[in-house]
Coordinates of C-alpha atoms and ligand atoms in Angstrom, one line a residue:
L284 CA 0.3 0.1 -0.2
I285 CA 1.5 3.4 -0.5
Y286 CA -0.2 6.2 1.0
F287 CA 0.6 10.2 -0.5
D288 CA -2.4 11.2 1.5
H289 CA -0.2 13.4 4.6
N290 CA -2.5 16.6 4.8
A291 CA -5.0 14.5 5.3
S292 CA -3.8 12.8 8.3
T293 CA -0.6 11.0 9.2
P294 CA 1.1 7.5 10.7
V295 CA 1.6 8.3 14.9
H296 CA 5.5 8.5 15.6
P297 CA 7.0 5.7 17.0
D298 CA 8.7 7.8 19.8
V299 CA 5.1 9.1 19.9
L300 CA 3.5 6.4 20.6
A301 CA 6.1 5.5 23.2
E302 CA 5.6 8.8 24.7
M303 CA 1.7 7.9 25.0
M304 CA 1.8 4.1 26.4
P305 CA 2.0 4.5 30.2
Y306 CA -0.5 7.9 29.4
L307 CA -2.6 4.9 28.4
Q308 CA -1.5 2.0 30.6
S309 CA -0.1 3.1 34.1
C310 CA -0.1 6.5 34.7
Y311 CA -4.1 7.2 34.0
A312 CA -5.1 9.9 37.0
N313 CA -6.8 12.5 36.1
P314 CA -4.3 15.2 36.1
S315 CA -7.1 17.2 38.2
S316 CA -6.7 14.6 41.6
V317 CA -4.1 16.4 44.0
H318 CA -2.6 12.8 44.7
K319 CA 0.9 11.6 43.6
Q320 CA -0.9 10.3 40.7
G321 CA -2.7 13.3 39.3
R322 CA 0.2 15.4 39.6
V323 CA 2.4 13.0 37.6
A324 CA -0.1 13.2 34.2
R325 CA -1.2 17.1 35.6
E326 CA 3.4 17.1 34.4
A327 CA 2.8 15.1 31.4
I328 CA 1.0 18.0 30.4
D329 CA 2.4 21.1 31.4
K330 CA 6.1 19.1 30.0
A331 CA 3.2 18.9 25.7
R332 CA 2.3 22.0 26.9
E333 CA 5.6 23.3 26.9
Q334 CA 6.3 21.4 23.3
V335 CA 3.6 22.4 21.8
A336 CA 4.5 26.4 22.8
Q337 CA 8.6 25.9 21.3
L338 CA 7.6 24.3 18.2
V339 CA 6.0 27.7 17.5
N340 CA 8.2 29.7 19.8
A341 CA 4.6 30.6 22.4
H342 CA 4.6 30.7 25.5
P343 CA 3.1 27.6 27.1
S344 CA 0.4 30.0 29.5
Q345 CA -1.0 30.5 25.5
V346 CA -1.3 27.3 24.7
I347 CA -5.1 26.2 24.7
F348 CA -5.1 21.8 24.2
T349 CA -8.6 21.2 22.2
S350 CA -9.9 18.1 20.3
G351 CA -7.9 19.3 17.0
G352 CA -8.2 21.6 14.3
T353 CA -11.7 22.4 14.1
E354 CA -12.0 22.9 17.7
A355 CA -9.5 25.6 17.6
N356 CA -10.9 27.1 14.7
N357 CA -14.5 27.3 16.3
L358 CA -12.7 28.9 19.8
A359 CA -10.7 31.0 18.4
I360 CA -14.2 32.5 15.8
K361 CA -17.2 31.7 18.2
G362 CA -15.1 33.2 21.8
S363 CA -13.6 36.2 20.3
I364 CA -17.4 36.9 18.8
R365 CA -18.6 36.3 22.1
G366 CA -16.3 37.2 23.8
M367 CA -14.9 40.3 21.7
G368 CA -18.6 41.6 20.7
I369 CA -17.0 41.8 17.6
S370 CA -19.4 42.5 14.7
R371 CA -17.7 41.6 11.6
L372 CA -16.0 38.9 10.5
V373 CA -13.7 39.0 7.8
T374 CA -11.9 35.2 6.3
G375 CA -10.6 34.0 3.0
A376 CA -12.9 32.7 -0.2
T377 CA -10.8 28.8 0.6
E378 CA -10.9 28.1 3.8
H379 CA -10.6 25.2 6.3
P380 CA -15.0 23.9 7.2
S381 CA -14.4 25.1 9.7
V382 CA -13.1 28.8 9.3
R383 CA -16.2 28.5 6.8
D384 CA -18.7 26.8 8.6
V385 CA -17.8 28.4 11.7
S386 CA -17.9 32.2 9.8
N387 CA -21.4 31.3 7.5
Y388 CA -22.9 30.7 11.4
F389 CA -22.8 33.8 12.1
A390 CA -23.9 34.6 9.1
A391 CA -27.6 36.3 10.7
S392 CA -25.8 38.3 13.4
T393 CA -22.1 39.2 12.0
E394 CA -21.5 41.1 8.9
L395 CA -19.8 38.4 6.6
N396 CA -17.1 39.8 4.2
V397 CA -15.1 36.5 2.7
L398 CA -12.2 38.1 0.6
S399 CA -11.8 37.2 -3.4
V400 CA -8.0 35.5 -3.8
D401 CA -6.3 35.2 -6.9
E402 CA -5.6 32.2 -9.4
Q403 CA -3.1 30.8 -7.8
G404 CA -4.9 31.3 -4.5
L405 CA -3.6 33.7 -3.1
I406 CA -6.2 37.0 -0.9
N407 CA -7.2 39.7 -2.4
I408 CA -4.6 41.8 -0.1
D409 CA -6.5 45.4 -1.5
E410 CA -10.0 43.5 -1.1
L411 CA -9.0 43.3 2.3
S412 CA -7.1 46.5 4.2
R413 CA -10.2 48.4 3.3
F414 CA -11.3 46.3 6.5
S415 CA -8.3 47.9 8.0
S416 CA -8.9 52.1 10.2
S417 CA -11.9 51.1 10.0
K418 CA -13.7 51.6 13.5
I419 CA -16.1 48.1 13.2
P420 CA -15.1 45.1 15.7
T421 CA -13.8 43.3 13.1
L422 CA -12.3 39.5 13.2
I423 CA -10.3 38.7 10.8
S424 CA -9.6 34.5 10.2
V425 CA -7.1 33.4 7.2
M426 CA -5.0 30.1 6.6
M427 CA -1.7 30.2 6.8
A428 CA -1.1 27.0 4.2
N429 CA -3.7 25.7 2.5
N430 CA -5.0 22.3 3.0
E431 CA -5.8 21.5 -0.5
T432 CA -3.3 22.9 -3.2
G433 CA -0.7 23.6 -0.2
V434 CA -0.4 27.4 -0.8
I435 CA 1.1 30.0 1.7
Q436 CA 0.0 32.8 2.8
D437 CA 2.2 36.2 3.9
I438 CA 0.3 35.8 7.9
A439 CA 3.2 38.1 8.9
S440 CA 3.0 40.9 6.5
I441 CA -0.7 40.5 5.5
A442 CA -1.6 40.7 9.7
A443 CA 1.0 43.8 10.4
R444 CA -1.5 45.8 8.0
F445 CA -4.1 45.0 11.5
K446 CA -2.1 45.3 14.2
N447 CA -2.7 49.0 15.6
D448 CA -6.1 49.3 14.8
G449 CA -7.6 46.5 17.9
H450 CA -9.0 44.1 15.4
I451 CA -8.6 40.3 15.6
F452 CA -6.3 38.2 13.4
H453 CA -6.6 34.1 13.4
T454 CA -5.0 31.8 11.5
D455 CA -5.4 28.4 10.9
A456 CA -1.9 27.2 10.9
V457 CA -2.6 23.2 11.0
Q458 CA -1.4 22.9 7.6
A459 CA 1.9 24.8 8.0
A460 CA 3.1 24.2 12.0
G461 CA 5.7 21.7 11.8
K462 CA 5.4 22.0 8.6
I463 CA 7.5 25.3 7.9
K464 CA 8.7 27.7 10.3
V465 CA 6.4 29.6 12.6
D466 CA 6.6 32.1 15.3
F467 CA 3.6 32.6 16.9
G468 CA 5.8 35.9 18.3
K469 CA 6.3 37.7 14.8
L470 CA 2.9 36.8 12.9
N471 CA 1.2 39.9 14.9
V472 CA -1.8 37.6 14.9
N473 CA -3.8 37.3 18.1
L474 CA -5.4 33.7 17.4
M475 CA -3.5 30.5 15.7
S476 CA -5.4 26.6 15.2
L477 CA -3.3 23.3 15.3
S478 CA -3.9 20.5 15.3
A479 CA -1.5 17.3 16.2
H480 CA -2.4 14.5 13.6
K481 CA -0.9 16.6 10.6
I482 CA 2.1 16.3 12.1
Y483 CA 2.3 12.6 12.7
G484 CA 1.3 13.1 16.5
P485 CA -2.3 11.8 16.9
K486 CA -5.8 12.5 16.0
G487 CA -8.1 13.9 18.7
I488 CA -5.6 16.4 20.5
G489 CA -4.5 20.5 18.7
A490 CA -3.8 23.2 20.9
L491 CA -5.6 27.2 20.2
I492 CA -2.2 29.4 20.4
F493 CA -3.8 32.5 21.9
D494 CA -2.7 36.5 22.8
K495 CA -3.9 37.3 26.0
C496 CA -5.3 40.0 26.1
I497 CA -8.4 38.5 23.7
D498 CA -10.9 37.2 25.6
L499 CA -12.5 34.2 24.9
E500 CA -15.4 32.7 26.2
P501 CA -15.0 29.0 26.2
M502 CA -17.4 27.1 23.8
M503 CA -17.4 25.0 26.7
H504 CA -17.9 25.1 30.5
G505 CA -18.1 22.6 33.2
G506 CA -14.8 21.7 35.7
G507 CA -13.1 24.7 34.8
Q508 CA -9.4 23.3 33.1
E509 CA -7.5 25.4 30.3
K510 CA -7.1 27.9 32.6
K511 CA -11.4 27.7 31.9
R512 CA -10.9 27.8 29.0
R513 CA -12.2 24.4 28.1
S514 CA -13.7 22.3 30.3
G515 CA -13.1 18.7 30.6
T516 CA -10.8 15.8 31.3
E517 CA -7.4 16.6 29.7
N518 CA -7.3 13.5 27.3
V519 CA -3.8 13.0 28.7
A520 CA -1.7 10.5 25.7
A521 CA -2.9 12.2 23.9
I522 CA -1.9 15.6 25.2
V523 CA 1.7 14.1 26.0
G524 CA 1.8 12.6 22.2
F525 CA 0.9 16.3 20.9
G526 CA 4.0 17.5 22.6
K527 CA 6.3 14.4 21.6
A528 CA 4.8 15.6 17.5
A529 CA 5.8 18.8 18.1
E530 CA 9.3 18.0 19.7
L531 CA 10.5 16.0 16.9
A532 CA 9.2 18.3 14.3
R533 CA 10.6 21.3 15.0
L534 CA 14.2 19.7 16.2
N535 CA 14.1 17.8 12.7
I536 CA 12.4 20.9 10.8
E537 CA 15.0 21.7 8.0
S538 CA 16.0 18.2 7.3
N539 CA 11.9 16.8 6.7
A540 CA 11.2 20.1 4.4
Q541 CA 14.7 19.9 2.4
E542 CA 13.8 15.4 1.8
I543 CA 9.8 16.1 0.7
K544 CA 11.3 18.3 -1.4
N545 CA 13.0 16.7 -3.1
L546 CA 10.3 13.8 -3.7
Q547 CA 8.5 17.1 -4.4
V548 CA 10.9 18.0 -7.2
Y549 CA 10.7 14.6 -8.8
F550 CA 7.4 14.1 -8.6
E551 CA 6.7 17.6 -10.4
D552 CA 9.1 16.8 -12.8
Q553 CA 7.7 13.4 -14.2
L554 CA 3.9 15.0 -13.4
Q555 CA 4.6 17.6 -16.4
Q556 CA 5.3 15.4 -18.8
L557 CA 1.5 13.7 -19.1
N558 CA -0.5 15.4 -21.4
G559 CA -2.0 19.0 -20.5
V560 CA -1.5 18.4 -17.1
V561 CA -2.2 21.4 -14.6
I562 CA -0.3 21.6 -11.3
F563 CA -3.0 24.0 -9.2
S564 CA -0.9 27.6 -7.5
E565 CA 2.1 25.8 -8.7
K566 CA 4.0 29.4 -9.0
A567 CA 2.4 30.4 -5.0
N568 CA 5.5 29.3 -2.2
R569 CA 3.6 25.9 -1.4
L570 CA 3.9 23.5 1.5
N571 CA 7.0 21.2 0.5
N572 CA 4.9 18.7 0.5
T573 CA 1.6 19.2 -1.3
T574 CA 0.6 18.9 -4.9
F575 CA -3.1 19.7 -6.6
F576 CA -3.3 18.5 -9.5
G577 CA -5.5 18.6 -12.4
L578 CA -5.5 15.8 -16.0
P579 CA -8.0 17.3 -18.8
G580 CA -10.8 15.1 -19.7
I581 CA -10.5 12.7 -16.7
D582 CA -12.6 12.6 -14.2
G583 CA -10.6 12.9 -11.0
E584 CA -13.6 10.7 -8.3
T585 CA -12.5 8.3 -10.8
L586 CA -9.4 8.3 -11.2
L587 CA -9.0 8.2 -7.4
M588 CA -10.8 4.6 -7.2
Q589 CA -8.3 3.5 -9.9
L590 CA -5.2 4.2 -7.8
D591 CA -7.3 3.0 -4.5
A592 CA -7.2 -0.4 -6.6
Q593 CA -4.4 -0.5 -6.7
G594 CA -3.3 0.2 -2.9
V595 CA -2.4 4.2 -3.6
A596 CA -4.4 7.0 -2.2
V597 CA -4.4 9.4 -3.3
T598 CA -7.5 12.9 -2.7
S599 CA -9.8 14.2 -5.4
G600 CA -10.2 17.4 -2.4
S601 CA -9.8 18.0 0.4
A602 CA -10.6 15.0 2.4
C603 CA -13.0 16.2 4.8
A604 CA -15.3 17.8 1.6
S605 CA -15.1 13.5 0.6
T606 CA -18.3 12.7 0.8
S607 CA -19.5 15.8 -1.3
L608 CA -19.7 15.8 -5.3
A609 CA -19.6 19.6 -6.0
P610 CA -16.2 20.3 -7.7
S611 CA -13.6 22.3 -5.2
H612 CA -14.4 24.9 -3.6
V613 CA -10.9 25.7 -3.1
L614 CA -9.9 25.5 -7.2
M615 CA -13.8 27.7 -7.5
A616 CA -12.3 30.4 -5.4
M617 CA -10.0 30.1 -8.2
G618 CA -11.6 30.6 -10.9
V619 CA -10.2 27.3 -12.5
S620 CA -12.4 26.0 -14.5
E621 CA -15.3 22.9 -13.4
Q622 CA -14.3 20.1 -15.7
I623 CA -10.7 20.8 -15.0
A624 CA -11.6 21.5 -10.8
R625 CA -13.8 17.8 -10.9
S626 CA -10.8 16.2 -12.2
A627 CA -8.2 17.7 -9.3
I628 CA -6.3 14.8 -7.3
R629 CA -3.6 15.4 -4.2
V630 CA -0.7 13.8 -3.9
S631 CA 1.2 14.9 0.1
F632 CA 3.5 13.5 0.6
G633 CA 4.7 11.9 4.3
L634 CA 8.3 11.2 6.0
Q635 CA 8.0 8.0 5.0
N636 CA 7.7 8.1 1.3
T637 CA 10.2 7.3 -1.4
K638 CA 11.0 7.9 -4.9
A639 CA 10.1 4.0 -6.1
E640 CA 6.4 5.4 -4.7
I641 CA 6.2 7.4 -7.1
D642 CA 8.2 6.0 -10.3
Q643 CA 4.4 3.2 -8.9
L644 CA 2.4 6.9 -8.6
I645 CA 3.8 7.9 -12.4
Y646 CA 2.9 4.2 -13.9
I647 CA -0.7 4.2 -12.9
L648 CA -1.5 7.4 -13.4
K649 CA -0.5 6.9 -17.7
M650 CA -1.2 3.2 -17.6
Q651 CA -5.5 4.9 -17.1
I652 CA -4.6 8.1 -18.4
E653 CA -3.9 6.3 -21.7
M654 CA -6.9 3.4 -21.1
I655 CA -9.1 6.7 -20.4
S656 CA -8.1 7.8 -23.4
S657 CA -8.5 4.7 -25.8
L658 CA -11.5 4.5 -23.7
E659 CA -12.3 7.2 -24.9
I660 CA -11.7 7.0 -28.2
L661 CA -14.0 3.5 -28.7
E662 CA -17.1 5.3 -27.0
F663 CA -16.5 7.6 -29.7
Ligands
PLP123 C1 -6.7 23.7 7.5 C2 -7.1 22.9 8.0 N1 -7.1 23.3 9.3 C3 -8.2 22.0 9.8 C4 -7.9 21.1 9.8 C5 -9.4 20.6 10.6 O1 -7.9 19.5 11.8 P1 -8.2 18.4 12.2 O2 -8.8 17.5 11.3 O3 -7.9 18.4 13.7 O4 -10.0 18.7 13.0 C6 -7.9 20.5 8.6 C7 -7.2 19.7 8.4 O5 -7.8 18.9 7.5 C8 -7.1 21.2 8.0 O6 -6.0 21.0 7.1

């Protein structure tokens, strides 16, 4: 089996699993308990909080553990709208559904502005700039790296425009953190979402990094965990795993990025030779591990199923939207034609991939294209 779907999820790194195991087996106490075993669990959370903070150069007290990137995005948007009296929301057209849907949820009570993107997927800065000097309390949410195209927005310079205007800036860095260097302090943002399972950590754990001047209304009420910002008994093993994954990502960020870049270059050199191929956001600064492409005349869903039948896992768009037959909203926003968008396949590399696997993918792609073209000739 060949796995090229690391933007959807990554395997848990063996060192991460080893670090988690004691907290599933022997150190199972509740971290809020005052006895020794409870204190051991609490110390493990404290250590993980430091590791996650270090990945993005934040202070441990700025980390709120959540159940993943989706909850972090919800908490950032719902929490600051309700806690800070926000009456205007500005987001990008290519955001992940966990930002898009929560923004739409508020559209009845909050003015919602969706920024357009150019053909590379970069947000329209002129459209955004007109909100900067407004007196209306505004929350801006722009993702750092897109999960489909891998396109990286220059958040530091975009957010700098809002720094002195009293507006709140959130960035969804779920796909960026651990793959590129992220420095919360230098980004000029107030809120940032992270998720462990994109960086070889477990699923169901993430974090919201927050600037302490932001009053976040909690979504979960109860035992007052996470300094009352996210009640509920902490998922100690998952938090420990997130911490270890964050540490590994930080320590190896440069070598990992180079290794993955080599795979991407190797793949795209061969991909370019296929007739009519279009690599989306090709000219923009993109994540090293992501290649989203279209093959004119091919149906992406059919190709995905044929690759799947041969043991190769890719996706035809955002995994979170894979139950929907609508073409990717990201490609639509970039002005890609519906026909090309429907042919789109996303390949996202990870640390275990090899050039031999890429050769196999290219071989299967060539075979499928030939087969589909010959069927079309027969039909004709
Ligand atoms: C950009 C982005 N934001 C948020 C999420 C949601 O993260 P999680 O799966 O941890 O809820 C994802 C997951 O695919 C993502 O790619």
